[in-house]
Structure formats: structure tokens, C-alpha cells
JSON list of C-alpha atoms in Angstrom, two decimals:
[
{"chain": "A", "resi": 29, "resn": "UNK", "atom": "CA", "xyz": [13.94, 105.22, 205.47]},
{"chain": "A", "resi": 30, "resn": "UNK", "atom": "CA", "xyz": [15.98, 102.80, 204.46]},
{"chain": "A", "resi": 31, "resn": "UNK", "atom": "CA", "xyz": [18.54, 103.61, 201.33]},
{"chain": "A", "resi": 32, "resn": "UNK", "atom": "CA", "xyz": [18.30, 101.66, 197.83]},
{"chain": "A", "resi": 33, "resn": "UNK", "atom": "CA", "xyz": [21.51, 100.05, 196.47]},
{"chain": "A", "resi": 34, "resn": "UNK", "atom": "CA", "xyz": [21.62, 101.39, 193.22]},
{"chain": "A", "resi": 35, "resn": "UNK", "atom": "CA", "xyz": [21.75, 98.54, 190.68]},
{"chain": "A", "resi": 36, "resn": "UNK", "atom": "CA", "xyz": [25.13, 98.51, 189.05]},
{"chain": "A", "resi": 37, "resn": "UNK", "atom": "CA", "xyz": [25.24, 99.59, 185.23]},
{"chain": "A", "resi": 38, "resn": "UNK", "atom": "CA", "xyz": [27.23, 96.65, 184.28]},
{"chain": "A", "resi": 39, "resn": "UNK", "atom": "CA", "xyz": [23.98, 94.17, 185.91]},
{"chain": "A", "resi": 40, "resn": "UNK", "atom": "CA", "xyz": [21.64, 96.24, 184.04]},
{"chain": "A", "resi": 41, "resn": "UNK", "atom": "CA", "xyz": [23.97, 96.00, 180.54]},
{"chain": "A", "resi": 42, "resn": "UNK", "atom": "CA", "xyz": [23.99, 92.04, 181.17]},
{"chain": "A", "resi": 43, "resn": "UNK", "atom": "CA", "xyz": [20.04, 91.21, 181.57]},
{"chain": "A", "resi": 44, "resn": "UNK", "atom": "CA", "xyz": [19.86, 93.29, 178.78]},
{"chain": "A", "resi": 45, "resn": "UNK", "atom": "CA", "xyz": [22.28, 92.09, 176.38]},
{"chain": "A", "resi": 46, "resn": "UNK", "atom": "CA", "xyz": [21.06, 87.92, 177.83]},
{"chain": "A", "resi": 47, "resn": "UNK", "atom": "CA", "xyz": [17.17, 89.56, 177.10]},
{"chain": "A", "resi": 48, "resn": "UNK", "atom": "CA", "xyz": [17.48, 90.51, 173.60]},
{"chain": "A", "resi": 49, "resn": "UNK", "atom": "CA", "xyz": [20.06, 87.08, 172.73]},
{"chain": "A", "resi": 50, "resn": "UNK", "atom": "CA", "xyz": [17.20, 84.90, 174.33]},
{"chain": "A", "resi": 51, "resn": "UNK", "atom": "CA", "xyz": [14.73, 87.18, 171.85]},
{"chain": "A", "resi": 52, "resn": "UNK", "atom": "CA", "xyz": [17.00, 86.72, 169.28]},
{"chain": "A", "resi": 53, "resn": "UNK", "atom": "CA", "xyz": [17.39, 82.32, 169.77]},
{"chain": "A", "resi": 54, "resn": "UNK", "atom": "CA", "xyz": [14.12, 81.91, 170.07]},
{"chain": "A", "resi": 55, "resn": "UNK", "atom": "CA", "xyz": [13.25, 83.43, 167.08]},
{"chain": "A", "resi": 56, "resn": "UNK", "atom": "CA", "xyz": [16.17, 81.98, 165.56]},
{"chain": "A", "resi": 57, "resn": "UNK", "atom": "CA", "xyz": [14.93, 78.53, 166.87]},
{"chain": "A", "resi": 58, "resn": "UNK", "atom": "CA", "xyz": [10.87, 79.20, 165.92]},
{"chain": "A", "resi": 59, "resn": "UNK", "atom": "CA", "xyz": [12.08, 79.50, 162.14]},
{"chain": "A", "resi": 60, "resn": "UNK", "atom": "CA", "xyz": [14.04, 76.41, 162.21]},
{"chain": "A", "resi": 61, "resn": "UNK", "atom": "CA", "xyz": [17.19, 78.62, 161.34]},
{"chain": "A", "resi": 62, "resn": "UNK", "atom": "CA", "xyz": [16.20, 80.10, 158.25]},
{"chain": "A", "resi": 63, "resn": "UNK", "atom": "CA", "xyz": [17.12, 83.78, 157.45]},
{"chain": "A", "resi": 64, "resn": "UNK", "atom": "CA", "xyz": [15.99, 86.48, 158.38]},
{"chain": "A", "resi": 65, "resn": "UNK", "atom": "CA", "xyz": [14.04, 89.07, 155.55]},
{"chain": "A", "resi": 66, "resn": "UNK", "atom": "CA", "xyz": [16.79, 91.25, 156.57]},
{"chain": "A", "resi": 67, "resn": "UNK", "atom": "CA", "xyz": [19.67, 88.55, 156.86]},
{"chain": "A", "resi": 68, "resn": "UNK", "atom": "CA", "xyz": [19.01, 88.06, 153.23]},
{"chain": "A", "resi": 69, "resn": "UNK", "atom": "CA", "xyz": [18.72, 91.42, 152.30]},
{"chain": "A", "resi": 70, "resn": "UNK", "atom": "CA", "xyz": [22.27, 92.01, 153.93]},
{"chain": "A", "resi": 71, "resn": "UNK", "atom": "CA", "xyz": [23.70, 89.29, 152.32]},
{"chain": "A", "resi": 72, "resn": "UNK", "atom": "CA", "xyz": [22.69, 90.18, 148.41]},
{"chain": "A", "resi": 73, "resn": "UNK", "atom": "CA", "xyz": [23.79, 93.77, 149.09]},
{"chain": "A", "resi": 74, "resn": "UNK", "atom": "CA", "xyz": [27.52, 92.51, 150.27]},
{"chain": "A", "resi": 75, "resn": "UNK", "atom": "CA", "xyz": [27.61, 89.79, 147.13]},
{"chain": "A", "resi": 76, "resn": "UNK", "atom": "CA", "xyz": [26.80, 92.61, 144.66]},
{"chain": "A", "resi": 77, "resn": "UNK", "atom": "CA", "xyz": [29.41, 94.94, 146.16]},
{"chain": "A", "resi": 78, "resn": "UNK", "atom": "CA", "xyz": [32.06, 93.05, 147.67]},
{"chain": "A", "resi": 79, "resn": "UNK", "atom": "CA", "xyz": [33.93, 92.71, 144.80]},
{"chain": "A", "resi": 80, "resn": "UNK", "atom": "CA", "xyz": [37.94, 92.85, 145.42]},
{"chain": "A", "resi": 81, "resn": "UNK", "atom": "CA", "xyz": [37.25, 92.78, 149.34]},
{"chain": "A", "resi": 82, "resn": "UNK", "atom": "CA", "xyz": [37.97, 88.89, 149.72]},
{"chain": "A", "resi": 83, "resn": "UNK", "atom": "CA", "xyz": [42.02, 89.06, 149.94]},
{"chain": "A", "resi": 84, "resn": "UNK", "atom": "CA", "xyz": [41.85, 91.85, 152.95]},
{"chain": "A", "resi": 85, "resn": "UNK", "atom": "CA", "xyz": [38.96, 90.49, 154.32]},
{"chain": "A", "resi": 86, "resn": "UNK", "atom": "CA", "xyz": [40.50, 86.73, 154.45]},
{"chain": "A", "resi": 87, "resn": "UNK", "atom": "CA", "xyz": [43.26, 88.59, 156.38]},
{"chain": "A", "resi": 88, "resn": "UNK", "atom": "CA", "xyz": [41.75, 90.19, 158.62]},
{"chain": "A", "resi": 89, "resn": "UNK", "atom": "CA", "xyz": [39.38, 87.15, 159.17]},
{"chain": "A", "resi": 90, "resn": "UNK", "atom": "CA", "xyz": [42.41, 85.05, 160.46]},
{"chain": "A", "resi": 91, "resn": "UNK", "atom": "CA", "xyz": [42.77, 87.19, 162.80]},
{"chain": "A", "resi": 92, "resn": "UNK", "atom": "CA", "xyz": [39.49, 86.44, 165.11]},
{"chain": "A", "resi": 93, "resn": "UNK", "atom": "CA", "xyz": [40.46, 82.42, 165.76]},
{"chain": "A", "resi": 94, "resn": "UNK", "atom": "CA", "xyz": [43.08, 80.63, 166.99]},
{"chain": "A", "resi": 95, "resn": "UNK", "atom": "CA", "xyz": [46.58, 82.45, 168.67]},
{"chain": "A", "resi": 96, "resn": "UNK", "atom": "CA", "xyz": [45.97, 85.78, 168.15]},
{"chain": "A", "resi": 97, "resn": "UNK", "atom": "CA", "xyz": [42.57, 86.14, 170.65]},
{"chain": "A", "resi": 98, "resn": "UNK", "atom": "CA", "xyz": [43.75, 84.58, 173.28]},
{"chain": "A", "resi": 99, "resn": "UNK", "atom": "CA", "xyz": [47.53, 86.58, 172.80]},
{"chain": "A", "resi": 100, "resn": "UNK", "atom": "CA", "xyz": [45.42, 89.71, 173.35]},
{"chain": "A", "resi": 101, "resn": "UNK", "atom": "CA", "xyz": [43.22, 88.71, 176.53]},
{"chain": "A", "resi": 102, "resn": "UNK", "atom": "CA", "xyz": [46.94, 87.42, 178.10]},
{"chain": "A", "resi": 103, "resn": "UNK", "atom": "CA", "xyz": [48.11, 91.09, 176.91]},
{"chain": "A", "resi": 104, "resn": "UNK", "atom": "CA", "xyz": [44.34, 92.48, 178.69]},
{"chain": "A", "resi": 105, "resn": "UNK", "atom": "CA", "xyz": [45.52, 90.54, 181.83]},
{"chain": "A", "resi": 106, "resn": "UNK", "atom": "CA", "xyz": [49.29, 91.57, 182.18]},
{"chain": "A", "resi": 107, "resn": "UNK", "atom": "CA", "xyz": [48.11, 94.84, 181.79]},
{"chain": "A", "resi": 108, "resn": "UNK", "atom": "CA", "xyz": [45.12, 95.14, 184.34]},
{"chain": "A", "resi": 109, "resn": "UNK", "atom": "CA", "xyz": [47.49, 93.68, 187.06]},
{"chain": "A", "resi": 110, "resn": "UNK", "atom": "CA", "xyz": [50.88, 92.91, 185.59]},
{"chain": "A", "resi": 111, "resn": "UNK", "atom": "CA", "xyz": [50.95, 89.81, 187.08]},
{"chain": "A", "resi": 112, "resn": "UNK", "atom": "CA", "xyz": [50.97, 85.77, 185.86]},
{"chain": "A", "resi": 113, "resn": "UNK", "atom": "CA", "xyz": [47.44, 85.50, 187.72]},
{"chain": "A", "resi": 114, "resn": "UNK", "atom": "CA", "xyz": [46.12, 88.58, 185.34]},
{"chain": "A", "resi": 115, "resn": "UNK", "atom": "CA", "xyz": [46.91, 86.86, 182.39]},
{"chain": "A", "resi": 116, "resn": "UNK", "atom": "CA", "xyz": [45.46, 83.27, 183.56]},
{"chain": "A", "resi": 117, "resn": "UNK", "atom": "CA", "xyz": [42.33, 84.87, 184.74]},
{"chain": "A", "resi": 118, "resn": "UNK", "atom": "CA", "xyz": [41.53, 86.94, 181.84]},
{"chain": "A", "resi": 119, "resn": "UNK", "atom": "CA", "xyz": [42.12, 83.30, 179.77]},
{"chain": "A", "resi": 120, "resn": "UNK", "atom": "CA", "xyz": [39.84, 81.78, 181.82]},
{"chain": "A", "resi": 121, "resn": "UNK", "atom": "CA", "xyz": [37.30, 84.48, 181.22]},
{"chain": "A", "resi": 122, "resn": "UNK", "atom": "CA", "xyz": [38.19, 84.06, 177.47]},
{"chain": "A", "resi": 123, "resn": "UNK", "atom": "CA", "xyz": [37.44, 80.32, 177.18]},
{"chain": "A", "resi": 124, "resn": "UNK", "atom": "CA", "xyz": [34.51, 80.05, 179.40]},
{"chain": "A", "resi": 125, "resn": "UNK", "atom": "CA", "xyz": [32.93, 82.54, 177.09]},
{"chain": "A", "resi": 126, "resn": "UNK", "atom": "CA", "xyz": [33.88, 80.38, 174.47]},
{"chain": "A", "resi": 127, "resn": "UNK", "atom": "CA", "xyz": [32.78, 77.02, 176.33]},
{"chain": "A", "resi": 128, "resn": "UNK", "atom": "CA", "xyz": [28.65, 79.23, 175.88]},
{"chain": "A", "resi": 129, "resn": "UNK", "atom": "CA", "xyz": [29.29, 80.09, 172.27]},
{"chain": "A", "resi": 130, "resn": "UNK", "atom": "CA", "xyz": [29.76, 76.59, 171.69]},
{"chain": "A", "resi": 131, "resn": "UNK", "atom": "CA", "xyz": [27.37, 75.27, 173.98]},
{"chain": "A", "resi": 132, "resn": "UNK", "atom": "CA", "xyz": [24.71, 77.57, 171.99]},
{"chain": "A", "resi": 133, "resn": "UNK", "atom": "CA", "xyz": [25.87, 76.51, 168.25]},
{"chain": "A", "resi": 134, "resn": "UNK", "atom": "CA", "xyz": [25.26, 73.29, 169.66]},
{"chain": "A", "resi": 135, "resn": "UNK", "atom": "CA", "xyz": [22.04, 73.68, 170.93]},
{"chain": "A", "resi": 136, "resn": "UNK", "atom": "CA", "xyz": [20.29, 75.91, 167.96]},
{"chain": "A", "resi": 137, "resn": "UNK", "atom": "CA", "xyz": [22.09, 73.96, 164.91]},
{"chain": "A", "resi": 138, "resn": "UNK", "atom": "CA", "xyz": [21.52, 77.48, 162.70]},
{"chain": "A", "resi": 139, "resn": "UNK", "atom": "CA", "xyz": [22.54, 75.81, 158.97]},
{"chain": "A", "resi": 140, "resn": "UNK", "atom": "CA", "xyz": [25.15, 78.55, 157.29]},
{"chain": "A", "resi": 141, "resn": "UNK", "atom": "CA", "xyz": [24.07, 80.65, 154.50]},
{"chain": "A", "resi": 142, "resn": "UNK", "atom": "CA", "xyz": [24.27, 78.70, 150.79]},
{"chain": "A", "resi": 143, "resn": "UNK", "atom": "CA", "xyz": [28.16, 77.88, 150.11]},
{"chain": "A", "resi": 144, "resn": "UNK", "atom": "CA", "xyz": [27.97, 78.77, 146.73]},
{"chain": "A", "resi": 145, "resn": "UNK", "atom": "CA", "xyz": [28.55, 82.97, 148.47]},
{"chain": "A", "resi": 146, "resn": "UNK", "atom": "CA", "xyz": [31.46, 81.74, 150.53]},
{"chain": "A", "resi": 147, "resn": "UNK", "atom": "CA", "xyz": [34.62, 83.00, 149.34]},
{"chain": "A", "resi": 148, "resn": "UNK", "atom": "CA", "xyz": [36.31, 81.26, 152.43]},
{"chain": "A", "resi": 149, "resn": "UNK", "atom": "CA", "xyz": [36.24, 77.73, 154.17]},
{"chain": "A", "resi": 150, "resn": "UNK", "atom": "CA", "xyz": [33.79, 77.41, 157.14]},
{"chain": "A", "resi": 151, "resn": "UNK", "atom": "CA", "xyz": [32.75, 74.37, 159.39]},
{"chain": "A", "resi": 152, "resn": "UNK", "atom": "CA", "xyz": [30.07, 73.95, 162.37]},
{"chain": "A", "resi": 153, "resn": "UNK", "atom": "CA", "xyz": [26.51, 75.92, 163.03]},
{"chain": "A", "resi": 154, "resn": "UNK", "atom": "CA", "xyz": [26.10, 79.33, 161.46]},
{"chain": "A", "resi": 155, "resn": "UNK", "atom": "CA", "xyz": [24.43, 81.06, 165.51]},
{"chain": "A", "resi": 156, "resn": "UNK", "atom": "CA", "xyz": [25.97, 82.69, 167.25]},
{"chain": "A", "resi": 157, "resn": "UNK", "atom": "CA", "xyz": [28.83, 83.48, 164.84]},
{"chain": "A", "resi": 158, "resn": "UNK", "atom": "CA", "xyz": [32.30, 81.99, 166.43]},
{"chain": "A", "resi": 159, "resn": "UNK", "atom": "CA", "xyz": [34.33, 84.73, 165.13]},
{"chain": "A", "resi": 160, "resn": "UNK", "atom": "CA", "xyz": [32.29, 87.48, 165.79]},
{"chain": "A", "resi": 161, "resn": "UNK", "atom": "CA", "xyz": [31.87, 86.30, 169.28]},
{"chain": "A", "resi": 162, "resn": "UNK", "atom": "CA", "xyz": [35.85, 85.33, 170.19]},
{"chain": "A", "resi": 163, "resn": "UNK", "atom": "CA", "xyz": [36.96, 88.09, 169.06]},
{"chain": "A", "resi": 164, "resn": "UNK", "atom": "CA", "xyz": [34.05, 90.96, 170.58]},
{"chain": "A", "resi": 165, "resn": "UNK", "atom": "CA", "xyz": [35.56, 89.10, 173.80]},
{"chain": "A", "resi": 166, "resn": "UNK", "atom": "CA", "xyz": [39.20, 89.34, 173.55]},
{"chain": "A", "resi": 167, "resn": "UNK", "atom": "CA", "xyz": [38.25, 93.03, 172.06]},
{"chain": "A", "resi": 168, "resn": "UNK", "atom": "CA", "xyz": [36.38, 94.34, 174.77]},
{"chain": "A", "resi": 169, "resn": "UNK", "atom": "CA", "xyz": [38.76, 92.35, 177.21]},
{"chain": "A", "resi": 170, "resn": "UNK", "atom": "CA", "xyz": [41.92, 94.37, 175.85]},
{"chain": "A", "resi": 171, "resn": "UNK", "atom": "CA", "xyz": [39.30, 97.68, 175.44]},
{"chain": "A", "resi": 172, "resn": "UNK", "atom": "CA", "xyz": [38.93, 97.17, 179.51]},
{"chain": "A", "resi": 173, "resn": "UNK", "atom": "CA", "xyz": [42.46, 96.75, 180.48]},
{"chain": "A", "resi": 174, "resn": "UNK", "atom": "CA", "xyz": [43.71, 99.47, 178.62]},
{"chain": "A", "resi": 175, "resn": "UNK", "atom": "CA", "xyz": [41.18, 102.47, 180.09]},
{"chain": "A", "resi": 176, "resn": "UNK", "atom": "CA", "xyz": [42.17, 100.95, 183.72]},
{"chain": "A", "resi": 177, "resn": "UNK", "atom": "CA", "xyz": [46.01, 101.21, 182.82]},
{"chain": "A", "resi": 178, "resn": "UNK", "atom": "CA", "xyz": [45.47, 104.66, 181.23]},
{"chain": "A", "resi": 179, "resn": "UNK", "atom": "CA", "xyz": [42.42, 106.13, 181.95]},
{"chain": "A", "resi": 180, "resn": "UNK", "atom": "CA", "xyz": [42.47, 109.12, 179.92]},
{"chain": "A", "resi": 181, "resn": "UNK", "atom": "CA", "xyz": [42.72, 109.68, 176.18]},
{"chain": "A", "resi": 182, "resn": "UNK", "atom": "CA", "xyz": [45.00, 107.52, 174.47]},
{"chain": "A", "resi": 183, "resn": "UNK", "atom": "CA", "xyz": [43.67, 104.58, 176.63]},
{"chain": "A", "resi": 184, "resn": "UNK", "atom": "CA", "xyz": [40.34, 105.66, 174.99]},
{"chain": "A", "resi": 185, "resn": "UNK", "atom": "CA", "xyz": [41.55, 105.76, 171.69]},
{"chain": "A", "resi": 186, "resn": "UNK", "atom": "CA", "xyz": [43.60, 102.34, 172.47]},
{"chain": "A", "resi": 187, "resn": "UNK", "atom": "CA", "xyz": [40.67, 100.69, 173.47]},
{"chain": "A", "resi": 188, "resn": "UNK", "atom": "CA", "xyz": [38.24, 101.95, 170.42]},
{"chain": "A", "resi": 189, "resn": "UNK", "atom": "CA", "xyz": [41.09, 100.09, 168.23]},
{"chain": "A", "resi": 190, "resn": "UNK", "atom": "CA", "xyz": [40.08, 97.09, 169.89]},
{"chain": "A", "resi": 191, "resn": "UNK", "atom": "CA", "xyz": [36.48, 97.02, 169.88]},
{"chain": "A", "resi": 192, "resn": "UNK", "atom": "CA", "xyz": [36.76, 98.68, 165.90]},
{"chain": "A", "resi": 193, "resn": "UNK", "atom": "CA", "xyz": [39.44, 94.85, 165.08]},
{"chain": "A", "resi": 194, "resn": "UNK", "atom": "CA", "xyz": [36.41, 93.11, 166.85]},
{"chain": "A", "resi": 195, "resn": "UNK", "atom": "CA", "xyz": [33.99, 95.24, 164.70]},
{"chain": "A", "resi": 196, "resn": "UNK", "atom": "CA", "xyz": [35.50, 94.74, 161.16]},
{"chain": "A", "resi": 197, "resn": "UNK", "atom": "CA", "xyz": [36.90, 91.00, 162.29]},
{"chain": "A", "resi": 198, "resn": "UNK", "atom": "CA", "xyz": [32.96, 90.19, 162.41]},
{"chain": "A", "resi": 199, "resn": "UNK", "atom": "CA", "xyz": [31.74, 92.01, 159.76]},
{"chain": "A", "resi": 200, "resn": "UNK", "atom": "CA", "xyz": [34.38, 89.97, 156.95]},
{"chain": "A", "resi": 201, "resn": "UNK", "atom": "CA", "xyz": [32.23, 87.04, 158.19]},
{"chain": "A", "resi": 202, "resn": "UNK", "atom": "CA", "xyz": [29.23, 88.53, 156.15]},
{"chain": "A", "resi": 203, "resn": "UNK", "atom": "CA", "xyz": [31.99, 89.79, 153.58]},
{"chain": "A", "resi": 204, "resn": "UNK", "atom": "CA", "xyz": [32.82, 86.04, 152.92]},
{"chain": "A", "resi": 205, "resn": "UNK", "atom": "CA", "xyz": [29.61, 84.67, 152.82]},
{"chain": "A", "resi": 206, "resn": "UNK", "atom": "CA", "xyz": [29.37, 82.47, 155.33]},
{"chain": "A", "resi": 207, "resn": "UNK", "atom": "CA", "xyz": [27.33, 84.29, 158.60]},
{"chain": "A", "resi": 208, "resn": "UNK", "atom": "CA", "xyz": [23.88, 85.60, 158.28]},
{"chain": "A", "resi": 209, "resn": "UNK", "atom": "CA", "xyz": [23.92, 89.07, 160.10]},
{"chain": "A", "resi": 210, "resn": "UNK", "atom": "CA", "xyz": [21.78, 87.83, 162.92]},
{"chain": "A", "resi": 211, "resn": "UNK", "atom": "CA", "xyz": [24.82, 85.35, 163.55]},
{"chain": "A", "resi": 212, "resn": "UNK", "atom": "CA", "xyz": [27.08, 88.29, 164.40]},
{"chain": "A", "resi": 213, "resn": "UNK", "atom": "CA", "xyz": [24.67, 89.98, 166.11]},
{"chain": "A", "resi": 214, "resn": "UNK", "atom": "CA", "xyz": [24.21, 86.94, 168.42]},
{"chain": "A", "resi": 215, "resn": "UNK", "atom": "CA", "xyz": [28.22, 87.12, 168.53]},
{"chain": "A", "resi": 216, "resn": "UNK", "atom": "CA", "xyz": [27.86, 90.12, 170.18]},
{"chain": "A", "resi": 217, "resn": "UNK", "atom": "CA", "xyz": [24.99, 89.95, 171.97]},
{"chain": "A", "resi": 218, "resn": "UNK", "atom": "CA", "xyz": [26.70, 86.73, 174.22]},
{"chain": "A", "resi": 219, "resn": "UNK", "atom": "CA", "xyz": [30.34, 88.75, 174.49]},
{"chain": "A", "resi": 220, "resn": "UNK", "atom": "CA", "xyz": [28.18, 91.50, 176.31]},
{"chain": "A", "resi": 221, "resn": "UNK", "atom": "CA", "xyz": [26.44, 89.79, 178.46]},
{"chain": "A", "resi": 222, "resn": "UNK", "atom": "CA", "xyz": [29.19, 87.37, 179.60]},
{"chain": "A", "resi": 223, "resn": "UNK", "atom": "CA", "xyz": [31.61, 90.11, 179.73]},
{"chain": "A", "resi": 224, "resn": "UNK", "atom": "CA", "xyz": [29.40, 92.55, 181.63]},
{"chain": "A", "resi": 225, "resn": "UNK", "atom": "CA", "xyz": [29.04, 88.98, 184.11]},
{"chain": "A", "resi": 226, "resn": "UNK", "atom": "CA", "xyz": [32.84, 88.60, 184.32]},
{"chain": "A", "resi": 227, "resn": "UNK", "atom": "CA", "xyz": [34.82, 92.04, 184.10]},
{"chain": "A", "resi": 228, "resn": "UNK", "atom": "CA", "xyz": [33.32, 93.40, 187.62]},
{"chain": "A", "resi": 229, "resn": "UNK", "atom": "CA", "xyz": [34.39, 90.21, 189.15]},
{"chain": "A", "resi": 230, "resn": "UNK", "atom": "CA", "xyz": [37.72, 90.05, 187.63]},
{"chain": "A", "resi": 231, "resn": "UNK", "atom": "CA", "xyz": [38.43, 93.63, 188.83]},
{"chain": "A", "resi": 232, "resn": "UNK", "atom": "CA", "xyz": [37.63, 92.54, 192.45]},
{"chain": "A", "resi": 233, "resn": "UNK", "atom": "CA", "xyz": [40.10, 89.81, 191.84]},
{"chain": "A", "resi": 234, "resn": "UNK", "atom": "CA", "xyz": [42.95, 91.56, 190.63]},
{"chain": "A", "resi": 235, "resn": "UNK", "atom": "CA", "xyz": [42.51, 94.35, 193.10]},
{"chain": "A", "resi": 236, "resn": "UNK", "atom": "CA", "xyz": [43.23, 91.54, 195.57]},
{"chain": "A", "resi": 237, "resn": "UNK", "atom": "CA", "xyz": [47.00, 92.03, 196.90]},
{"chain": "A", "resi": 238, "resn": "UNK", "atom": "CA", "xyz": [49.14, 89.42, 195.67]},
{"chain": "A", "resi": 239, "resn": "UNK", "atom": "CA", "xyz": [50.25, 86.79, 198.90]},
{"chain": "A", "resi": 240, "resn": "UNK", "atom": "CA", "xyz": [53.32, 87.50, 200.09]},
{"chain": "A", "resi": 241, "resn": "UNK", "atom": "CA", "xyz": [56.41, 85.55, 199.44]},
{"chain": "A", "resi": 242, "resn": "UNK", "atom": "CA", "xyz": [58.00, 84.16, 202.79]},
{"chain": "A", "resi": 243, "resn": "UNK", "atom": "CA", "xyz": [61.82, 83.55, 202.53]},
{"chain": "A", "resi": 244, "resn": "UNK", "atom": "CA", "xyz": [62.98, 80.06, 203.95]},
{"chain": "A", "resi": 245, "resn": "UNK", "atom": "CA", "xyz": [63.60, 79.87, 207.25]},
{"chain": "A", "resi": 246, "resn": "UNK", "atom": "CA", "xyz": [67.32, 78.71, 208.06]},
{"chain": "A", "resi": 247, "resn": "UNK", "atom": "CA", "xyz": [67.84, 76.66, 210.84]},
{"chain": "A", "resi": 248, "resn": "UNK", "atom": "CA", "xyz": [71.01, 78.32, 212.91]},
{"chain": "A", "resi": 249, "resn": "UNK", "atom": "CA", "xyz": [74.11, 76.15, 212.96]},
{"chain": "A", "resi": 250, "resn": "UNK", "atom": "CA", "xyz": [74.80, 74.14, 215.68]},
{"chain": "A", "resi": 251, "resn": "UNK", "atom": "CA", "xyz": [78.33, 76.11, 217.67]},
{"chain": "A", "resi": 252, "resn": "UNK", "atom": "CA", "xyz": [80.00, 72.55, 218.73]}
]
């Protein structure tokens, strides 16, 4: 009797996340980008209760774009491998995920919430949230690297902090009024699916031994 190979957990997670993302994207497209009932309800509740949260939300949201996510990805690559090649590989995972996010955003072209509720400037389409996707990718990479480097309780605590940062960055986008709640969900699903697809390959790549450095061969000096 032949043994069946067990399906890797990462493959199951990737499939579920990407299927859910496809369903959510189809629903957004079917409604011509209009918000769902839950989006409207969440927005109204946040607008009523966000007094005083603007400055903190702006400070936290600023860490979810620009240099910070790429810096975190670089730290993740170094922690996971201790080599410059690991840094490059982790940056490539983040960069490729960004390209996928941009492509999906352009294809869906969902309008943002009404600008009268914005506390921060925003541009481009709304789905999926760029901050939610980027912070989830960077935070996920860092959490994965921390668990590889420190598999015990300290590593789990540090990984949890990295993921909490990513969630916090995403939530600021709703607090600031520039995204619908479903935009955040789309970003999280995309990041989850992408990391589940790429992290096993990244781990195998980083476990390859480094190429040996061959010393230059010196010619024996001629005598006479």
C-alpha cells in the first residue's frame, strides 16, 4: 500500500488565504467597489469614537510604509541566516509581495471612503490596503525570523510583538478614515497567502551552505 504524502501546513494556509482573497475581491468587484454593510458600520462607529486618537494613529501609520518595513525585512533576513544573502532574499520576498499588491489594487480600483472623514492624506485606490499588506509582510517576515533564531518563549514573545505592530498599523488606516475595514482584510489575506507560499522556499534557500571562498592561487616564484 503506497503512502500518501501529507500536505504541508503552509500549502493549506496559502490556499485558504488566497481563495478567501479571491472571494472577497470578487465581491468587491461585483459591487463596483461600494462598501459592504459592515464597512459602513465600522466606519461610523470609529468616526464617533476616535477623538484624540489622530496623533497616535498618524505616528504609528507612518511606520507602515517607506523605509521601516524594508528595514524590518532586512533585519529578518539577517536574523534568519546571518548572511547578506539572507537580507537580499527577505527583501525580495517583501518587494515581490508589494508588486502583487500593487497589481491587485490597480485591477480592482476601489474608491476610498469619503474624504470628509480623513485625518491623513491618502492617494490611489483603496483595496487592498497598502499599509495593511506591507506591515503584515514585514511583520510576518520578522516574526518568522525571530522564531527561527529564538524558538523558545522569548522568541514567541518577540514574534508576537512584531505581529501586533502589523495589526496596529493596519487598524490606524480605519481610524484615520482612509480605508474600509474590508481593505484591511484583503491586505491581511494577501500577505498571509504570499508568506505561506514563499517562507518555506526562503527557509530552504537560506539553509543551503554558503559557497566556499577559494584563496587566490599564487604562482611559485621562479628561482634563478
